[in-house]
């Protein structure tokens, strides 16, 4: 399912499958979508750019048929460019690359867009949002990391809230999503939503307490995040 033609800044919850049951990805994705997920977030890590190793294009291709919403693929890898076409061919709707992953980020964003895929730019907590300014016209999404990338379940870095607000001002009237990745739960979601974010990646905060056999907690967790920012189910 491609991204909607009409851009909007309504709240979107994107559960990260990094917190799902690895042995049951297809069923987990179908369950969390049925419980109200808007997007599915796929964290790709290479054990080099970040200290963890997760998925490659074959896994992304395998789960694509199970995703009826938006497949949001976050590449925490370096180099990025040699793998863009493979992830696009695997079915990604959005491919996000890190500004810190290479010297030629402008070229990387151009290469993503050339595949017909939406282009995202991710920034680590130590990177000032001003560094994204020359690239915003090529971005369909900017992902601000609110933890240091590499592992799920980390604590939210509160100093990033001011960066979200600054980024929102920089984006202005561009049709660019602001995504938050790391430590999102009903306590932190209102902070970043009020600052201007519209896509919230949540792993353990969504998958905690549930399973394929008992998916109701997924829906409860998603509704709790929505309620925390004053948005109904």
GROMACS .gro file of C-alpha atoms in nm:
model
  233
    1UNK     CA    1   0.000   0.000   0.000
    2UNK     CA    2   0.162   0.329  -0.105
    3UNK     CA    3   0.155   0.639   0.110
    4UNK     CA    4  -0.167   0.838   0.074
    5UNK     CA    5  -0.165   1.095  -0.202
    6UNK     CA    6  -0.298   1.360   0.036
    7UNK     CA    7  -0.039   1.466   0.292
    8UNK     CA    8  -0.153   1.514   0.650
    9UNK     CA    9   0.002   1.564   0.991
   10UNK     CA   10  -0.240   1.343   1.182
   11UNK     CA   11  -0.082   1.113   1.440
   12UNK     CA   12   0.055   0.789   1.299
   13UNK     CA   13   0.173   0.501   1.521
   14UNK     CA   14   0.447   0.288   1.362
   15UNK     CA   15   0.522  -0.025   1.568
   16UNK     CA   16   0.879  -0.146   1.530
   17UNK     CA   17   0.902  -0.516   1.452
   18UNK     CA   18   1.230  -0.518   1.642
   19UNK     CA   19   1.008  -0.584   1.945
   20UNK     CA   20   0.791  -0.849   1.775
   21UNK     CA   21   0.829  -1.227   1.789
   22UNK     CA   22   1.106  -1.292   1.535
   23UNK     CA   23   0.977  -1.643   1.472
   24UNK     CA   24   0.631  -1.517   1.377
   25UNK     CA   25   0.673  -1.189   1.191
   26UNK     CA   26   0.386  -1.231   0.945
   27UNK     CA   27   0.128  -1.307   1.212
   28UNK     CA   28   0.267  -1.036   1.440
   29UNK     CA   29   0.237  -0.774   1.166
   30UNK     CA   30  -0.118  -0.874   1.079
   31UNK     CA   31  -0.212  -0.871   1.447
   32UNK     CA   32  -0.069  -0.529   1.524
   33UNK     CA   33  -0.225  -0.377   1.212
   34UNK     CA   34  -0.561  -0.522   1.309
   35UNK     CA   35  -0.515  -0.357   1.649
   36UNK     CA   36  -0.469  -0.011   1.500
   37UNK     CA   37  -0.112   0.035   1.375
   38UNK     CA   38  -0.084   0.296   1.098
   39UNK     CA   39   0.260   0.202   0.964
   40UNK     CA   40   0.503  -0.086   1.018
   41UNK     CA   41   0.858   0.020   1.106
   42UNK     CA   42   1.147  -0.206   1.004
   43UNK     CA   43   1.481  -0.140   1.175
   44UNK     CA   44   1.771  -0.256   0.957
   45UNK     CA   45   2.104  -0.270   1.144
   46UNK     CA   46   2.441  -0.384   1.013
   47UNK     CA   47   2.657  -0.439   1.322
   48UNK     CA   48   2.888  -0.169   1.187
   49UNK     CA   49   2.708   0.167   1.182
   50UNK     CA   50   2.524   0.055   1.497
   51UNK     CA   51   2.619  -0.220   1.745
   52UNK     CA   52   2.349  -0.464   1.646
   53UNK     CA   53   2.263  -0.686   1.349
   54UNK     CA   54   1.906  -0.739   1.231
   55UNK     CA   55   1.746  -0.773   0.888
   56UNK     CA   56   1.835  -0.755   0.521
   57UNK     CA   57   1.639  -0.720   0.195
   58UNK     CA   58   1.526  -1.089   0.187
   59UNK     CA   59   1.346  -1.049   0.521
   60UNK     CA   60   1.190  -0.721   0.408
   61UNK     CA   61   1.066  -0.891   0.090
   62UNK     CA   62   0.930  -1.186   0.290
   63UNK     CA   63   0.720  -0.970   0.522
   64UNK     CA   64   0.596  -0.730   0.253
   65UNK     CA   65   0.288  -0.941   0.166
   66UNK     CA   66   0.180  -0.932   0.531
   67UNK     CA   67   0.183  -0.551   0.548
   68UNK     CA   68  -0.134  -0.377   0.433
   69UNK     CA   69  -0.035  -0.033   0.564
   70UNK     CA   70   0.296   0.149   0.503
   71UNK     CA   71   0.633  -0.027   0.520
   72UNK     CA   72   0.871   0.221   0.680
   73UNK     CA   73   1.229   0.090   0.641
   74UNK     CA   74   1.494   0.257   0.857
   75UNK     CA   75   1.846   0.182   0.738
   76UNK     CA   76   2.097   0.204   1.022
   77UNK     CA   77   2.375   0.090   0.792
   78UNK     CA   78   2.687   0.226   0.627
   79UNK     CA   79   2.742   0.244   0.340
   80UNK     CA   80   2.381   0.293   0.230
   81UNK     CA   81   2.386   0.353  -0.144
   82UNK     CA   82   2.475  -0.002  -0.257
   83UNK     CA   83   2.163  -0.139  -0.087
   84UNK     CA   84   1.898   0.118  -0.180
   85UNK     CA   85   1.774  -0.063  -0.490
   86UNK     CA   86   1.751  -0.396  -0.307
   87UNK     CA   87   1.534  -0.251  -0.029
   88UNK     CA   88   1.318  -0.066  -0.283
   89UNK     CA   89   1.271  -0.386  -0.483
   90UNK     CA   90   1.182  -0.566  -0.159
   91UNK     CA   91   0.879  -0.341  -0.125
   92UNK     CA   92   0.970  -0.052   0.105
   93UNK     CA   93   0.735   0.245   0.085
   94UNK     CA   94   0.980   0.469   0.270
   95UNK     CA   95   1.356   0.425   0.292
   96UNK     CA   96   1.530   0.630   0.559
   97UNK     CA   97   1.907   0.675   0.564
   98UNK     CA   98   2.119   0.840   0.833
   99UNK     CA   99   2.289   1.169   0.766
  100UNK     CA  100   2.587   1.033   0.962
  101UNK     CA  101   2.621   0.720   0.745
  102UNK     CA  102   2.815   0.880   0.463
  103UNK     CA  103   2.965   1.194   0.313
  104UNK     CA  104   2.719   1.223   0.025
  105UNK     CA  105   2.374   1.225   0.186
  106UNK     CA  106   2.228   1.447  -0.087
  107UNK     CA  107   2.320   1.182  -0.344
  108UNK     CA  108   2.174   0.910  -0.121
  109UNK     CA  109   1.838   1.087  -0.097
  110UNK     CA  110   1.836   1.139  -0.474
  111UNK     CA  111   1.905   0.768  -0.523
  112UNK     CA  112   1.618   0.670  -0.294
  113UNK     CA  113   1.374   0.898  -0.474
  114UNK     CA  114   1.493   0.768  -0.812
  115UNK     CA  115   1.354   0.425  -0.720
  116UNK     CA  116   1.007   0.574  -0.672
  117UNK     CA  117   1.032   0.523  -0.298
  118UNK     CA  118   0.974   0.800  -0.044
  119UNK     CA  119   1.299   0.931   0.105
  120UNK     CA  120   1.366   0.974   0.474
  121UNK     CA  121   1.660   1.131   0.656
  122UNK     CA  122   1.749   1.020   1.009
  123UNK     CA  123   1.954   1.218   1.261
  124UNK     CA  124   2.128   1.078   1.568
  125UNK     CA  125   2.084   1.259   1.901
  126UNK     CA  126   2.430   1.416   1.872
  127UNK     CA  127   2.358   1.571   1.531
  128UNK     CA  128   2.204   1.920   1.531
  129UNK     CA  129   1.889   1.952   1.323
  130UNK     CA  130   2.045   2.245   1.137
  131UNK     CA  131   2.259   1.990   0.954
  132UNK     CA  132   1.944   1.875   0.772
  133UNK     CA  133   1.858   2.220   0.636
  134UNK     CA  134   2.023   2.182   0.291
  135UNK     CA  135   1.851   1.846   0.244
  136UNK     CA  136   1.492   1.918   0.342
  137UNK     CA  137   1.365   1.966  -0.013
  138UNK     CA  138   1.461   1.604  -0.085
  139UNK     CA  139   1.299   1.463   0.230
  140UNK     CA  140   0.954   1.313   0.256
  141UNK     CA  141   1.032   1.232   0.619
  142UNK     CA  142   1.287   1.334   0.881
  143UNK     CA  143   1.343   1.087   1.163
  144UNK     CA  144   1.484   1.225   1.486
  145UNK     CA  145   1.639   0.961   1.707
  146UNK     CA  146   1.542   1.010   2.070
  147UNK     CA  147   1.776   0.730   2.178
  148UNK     CA  148   2.118   0.634   2.047
  149UNK     CA  149   2.041   0.388   1.764
  150UNK     CA  150   2.120   0.020   1.791
  151UNK     CA  151   1.892  -0.135   2.050
  152UNK     CA  152   1.527  -0.124   2.152
  153UNK     CA  153   1.404  -0.046   2.503
  154UNK     CA  154   1.632   0.253   2.572
  155UNK     CA  155   1.534   0.560   2.772
  156UNK     CA  156   1.405   0.866   2.591
  157UNK     CA  157   1.652   1.157   2.557
  158UNK     CA  158   1.445   1.458   2.666
  159UNK     CA  159   1.678   1.719   2.516
  160UNK     CA  160   1.556   1.606   2.174
  161UNK     CA  161   1.214   1.764   2.228
  162UNK     CA  162   1.362   2.108   2.161
  163UNK     CA  163   1.518   1.968   1.843
  164UNK     CA  164   1.176   1.848   1.726
  165UNK     CA  165   1.034   2.195   1.774
  166UNK     CA  166   1.325   2.351   1.586
  167UNK     CA  167   1.291   2.101   1.301
  168UNK     CA  168   0.919   2.174   1.270
  169UNK     CA  169   1.001   2.543   1.222
  170UNK     CA  170   1.264   2.458   0.962
  171UNK     CA  171   1.025   2.239   0.762
  172UNK     CA  172   0.767   2.514   0.739
  173UNK     CA  173   0.503   2.432   0.477
  174UNK     CA  174   0.694   2.143   0.319
  175UNK     CA  175   0.500   1.816   0.306
  176UNK     CA  176   0.753   1.639   0.523
  177UNK     CA  177   0.671   1.404   0.808
  178UNK     CA  178   0.857   1.429   1.138
  179UNK     CA  179   0.915   1.085   1.284
  180UNK     CA  180   1.034   1.008   1.637
  181UNK     CA  181   1.221   0.686   1.704
  182UNK     CA  182   1.321   0.579   2.053
  183UNK     CA  183   1.164   0.563   2.395
  184UNK     CA  184   0.814   0.654   2.278
  185UNK     CA  185   0.539   0.569   2.528
  186UNK     CA  186   0.232   0.747   2.674
  187UNK     CA  187   0.462   0.963   2.887
  188UNK     CA  188   0.691   1.087   2.609
  189UNK     CA  189   0.450   1.086   2.313
  190UNK     CA  190   0.272   1.409   2.418
  191UNK     CA  191   0.605   1.593   2.438
  192UNK     CA  192   0.710   1.522   2.079
  193UNK     CA  193   0.359   1.543   1.933
  194UNK     CA  194   0.309   1.889   2.080
  195UNK     CA  195   0.650   1.988   1.942
  196UNK     CA  196   0.545   1.894   1.588
  197UNK     CA  197   0.606   1.523   1.529
  198UNK     CA  198   0.338   1.320   1.352
  199UNK     CA  199   0.489   0.969   1.319
  200UNK     CA  200   0.577   0.787   1.641
  201UNK     CA  201   0.781   0.468   1.626
  202UNK     CA  202   0.712   0.246   1.926
  203UNK     CA  203   0.850  -0.101   1.987
  204UNK     CA  204   0.823  -0.237   2.338
  205UNK     CA  205   0.555   0.022   2.422
  206UNK     CA  206   0.325  -0.141   2.163
  207UNK     CA  207   0.421  -0.508   2.181
  208UNK     CA  208   0.451  -0.530   2.560
  209UNK     CA  209   0.209  -0.774   2.718
  210UNK     CA  210   0.065  -0.918   2.397
  211UNK     CA  211   0.122  -1.197   2.151
  212UNK     CA  212  -0.025  -1.338   1.832
  213UNK     CA  213  -0.248  -1.555   2.047
  214UNK     CA  214  -0.343  -1.257   2.265
  215UNK     CA  215  -0.318  -0.942   2.052
  216UNK     CA  216  -0.560  -0.729   2.253
  217UNK     CA  217  -0.277  -0.566   2.453
  218UNK     CA  218  -0.131  -0.434   2.127
  219UNK     CA  219  -0.450  -0.239   2.069
  220UNK     CA  220  -0.463  -0.122   2.430
  221UNK     CA  221  -0.106   0.003   2.406
  222UNK     CA  222  -0.168   0.185   2.078
  223UNK     CA  223  -0.483   0.346   2.215
  224UNK     CA  224  -0.295   0.454   2.527
  225UNK     CA  225  -0.039   0.637   2.314
  226UNK     CA  226  -0.314   0.804   2.109
  227UNK     CA  227  -0.504   0.903   2.422
  228UNK     CA  228  -0.191   1.051   2.578
  229UNK     CA  229  -0.174   1.312   2.300
  230UNK     CA  230  -0.548   1.371   2.296
  231UNK     CA  231  -0.622   1.174   1.980
  232UNK     CA  232  -0.904   0.920   1.983
  233UNK     CA  233  -0.880   0.560   1.863
   0.00000   0.00000   0.00000
